[in-house]
Amino acid sequence: AAMVKETIRVYARVKPLGRRQQAGIYSVDDDEKSLSSLEIIVPRDLADGFVNNKRESYKFKFQKIFDQEAKQDVVFDNIAKPVAECVLAGYNGTIFAYGQTGSGKTFTITGGAERYSDRGIIPRTLSYIFDQLQKDSSKVYTTHVSYLEIYNECGYDLLNPRHEASRLEDLPKVTIMEDPDQNIHLKNLSLQQATNEEEALNLLFLGDTNRMIAETPMNQASSRSHCIFTIHISSKEPGSATIRRSKLHLVDLAGSERVAKTGVGGHLLTEAKYINLSLHYLEQVIIALAEKNRSHIPYRNSMMTSVLRDSLGGNCMTTMIATLSIDRRNIEESISTCRFAQRVALIKNEAILNEEIDPTLMIVKLKKEIQELKDELVLVTGKQRTSELSQEELLQLDELIETFLEDNDPNSTLDVGADMRKIKYCFIHLKLMNDSKISDKKLLLQHNSEEKDTNKEVGEEELKKLKELLQQRDNEINILVNMLKKEKKRAQEALFQLNSASAGSTVLEQSLCVNLEEGQSPASSFSLKEAKDFSSSVHRLPFLSRQTEGKMSLGCQEAFEVFKQDHADSITIEDNKELLKQRFAEAKCLGEKLNEVRSKINHLKGEITQRHIQRAVLAVSSPSEELNTLDPVEEQLRTQIEEEKKSYKIMFNRLKGLKVEIEHLQLLMEKAKMKLQKDFEVWWSEEAQNLQQEKPEMVSSSNIMTVYPQLRKPSQHLSINSFSETTRVSPSEDPAGKNNSITSSNPISKTRTPASSSTSIPLTGDSQADADILAFMKARQNILQKKG
């Protein structure tokens, strides 16, 4: 098998500074041929009251450094595309992001939630891979994805369809098994098949959503856990017995900052220990690999290093992105990230082409070969077998003879191998058949002469019947011919339309146009229902819908309305809605334009045909030399058609791109809505608890849970039944999309005076309702104060 030996490629990416951050001093130098270097300068602070001008400077080399302005597509093209190409060729690949919390790892790997152009490495890689697979028809490909989260040394499957996860612990636990050949197997990690980019994106979205819901407020798990999204590809040429299997890990490591810095205790400390432990083991593995004469590499120490065992010093093309947040406060962390990266860059991997043989095909092949060899042996040694042929073999031979006799091809042969017993049997059999045929013929001749007389009367009767039948059949045929003509005419018209672009694309384009007409009204909110019409070809994954049981109580809902007005996510959602409307309108417009161009092309073709007819008539009436020359008018028409076809192609590709973008925006919007709701739940539960502490006489401890039943199971009222037909969005948004603005007029909250905590509220006696009223009054008062 082919082998590629190379060190792990290491890149750096500098995160843009926030508004309040002070820039550290660093410079990027791209002069050297293959590598670029990053210099970080640490100013010495004022010491002992006098100025010390010594500066310390650190220099690090990287394959390439992406500075603050670098865009996501450039990062993808440089880092991920080469790895994806190798994976398509049958090698394993890994890309992992390493850096402190907030330095842009998730943004680089998964992408931002705001804009389509912010897509990260995972969605872009999926897009690229499926594009390539579509182009390559020489092999049969199957693609699966898995999504694993490792938190406190436990693995969790983020893509399990059967789990309603409200806590990380509810997700299926993934464990590591090792087989006798020291290969790692992940037990309980589900592999989901993705036949196209859309299904894969939906799976990524499902995993991200599960991950988001599983975070608790005190554990922003995203920075405390490692996430590994893996794309598994297997390919096989038709008829060949070899299968290629490769996998691509895209890894978002936990934050690399040290415990001391986070200044935490209790639960968070054990967590920080764990997280640092797994990164610490990662470091140990890397140090061990970089040392020349180490025989033992401590992969087994942590789950993460076990899972990435092949990626580090094994059979894999590996790439690392060090993400740096270069502001003053983080200079130390940035330097330690760079140091780690330099160590990683020393590791050599040997990537081997992963080919294996399909055992079942191989067995068939070998059996056949054995039989041929046995036969050959018999012929060569001349030793004839004397044993009788078995019943089974005789039946087999009879079948062979039968097929041989029925085959009309003059070149067909009767091949029974080199076994003389079989050959003899066949000859005898044929002789017998031949004898019986000759005797049959004699009998037949006698029989015929006797029957001739009686047949005459019967014949006339038969003839009459047959004539009638013939008439009937004729009528039927005529009807069918007429139908066929109509069909043919229709087919020709369709074909004419199809010719204007490559056949496959037009079909897709037509389906798009049709759907655009159905799903008009870009003015109403772009609901997922319309999106369904828009991409009719798309089958959503069945398990993406989160069912809802409990609904919000009225008080809770009203508070949600007010909460929503202030929340940053709701602005994102609004922006996304606007963008979707624009994209949708653009798609519709494009569809119309495409239709125009198509009819234009057809019109031009018609003109050319007219031209041909005229010239043919001319040639008949006055034959002359010049008619054989080229017709300039026709040439002009042809160039026009070419031009139109070009613009058609450009528009068509744009429409395809729009479709993917609209998909992506919808997923982002869903994600933002879920986040908004989740933040609200957390806030609401805090309000409810504060209320209990302040007014224990009104809210007995037994119904604190009824104030906020969602505490027990946050996903209970996640009524974003996102992918079912009904498209119920969060309770606040009316499904019809009538009140599109998020700041829905809420007359009650504006006209009533805020209830101060001293106001006595008439309690209804229904503990649930009372608790809700109290919680809501308190919540609204808080919000109004905040706004005021």
CSV table of C-alpha atoms in Angstrom, one decimal, residues 291 515 624:
chain,number,residue,atom,x,y,z
A,291,GLU,CA,11.6,12.0,21.6
A,515,ASN,CA,-41.4,25.1,-5.9
A,624,SER,CA,-26.2,27.7,-57.3
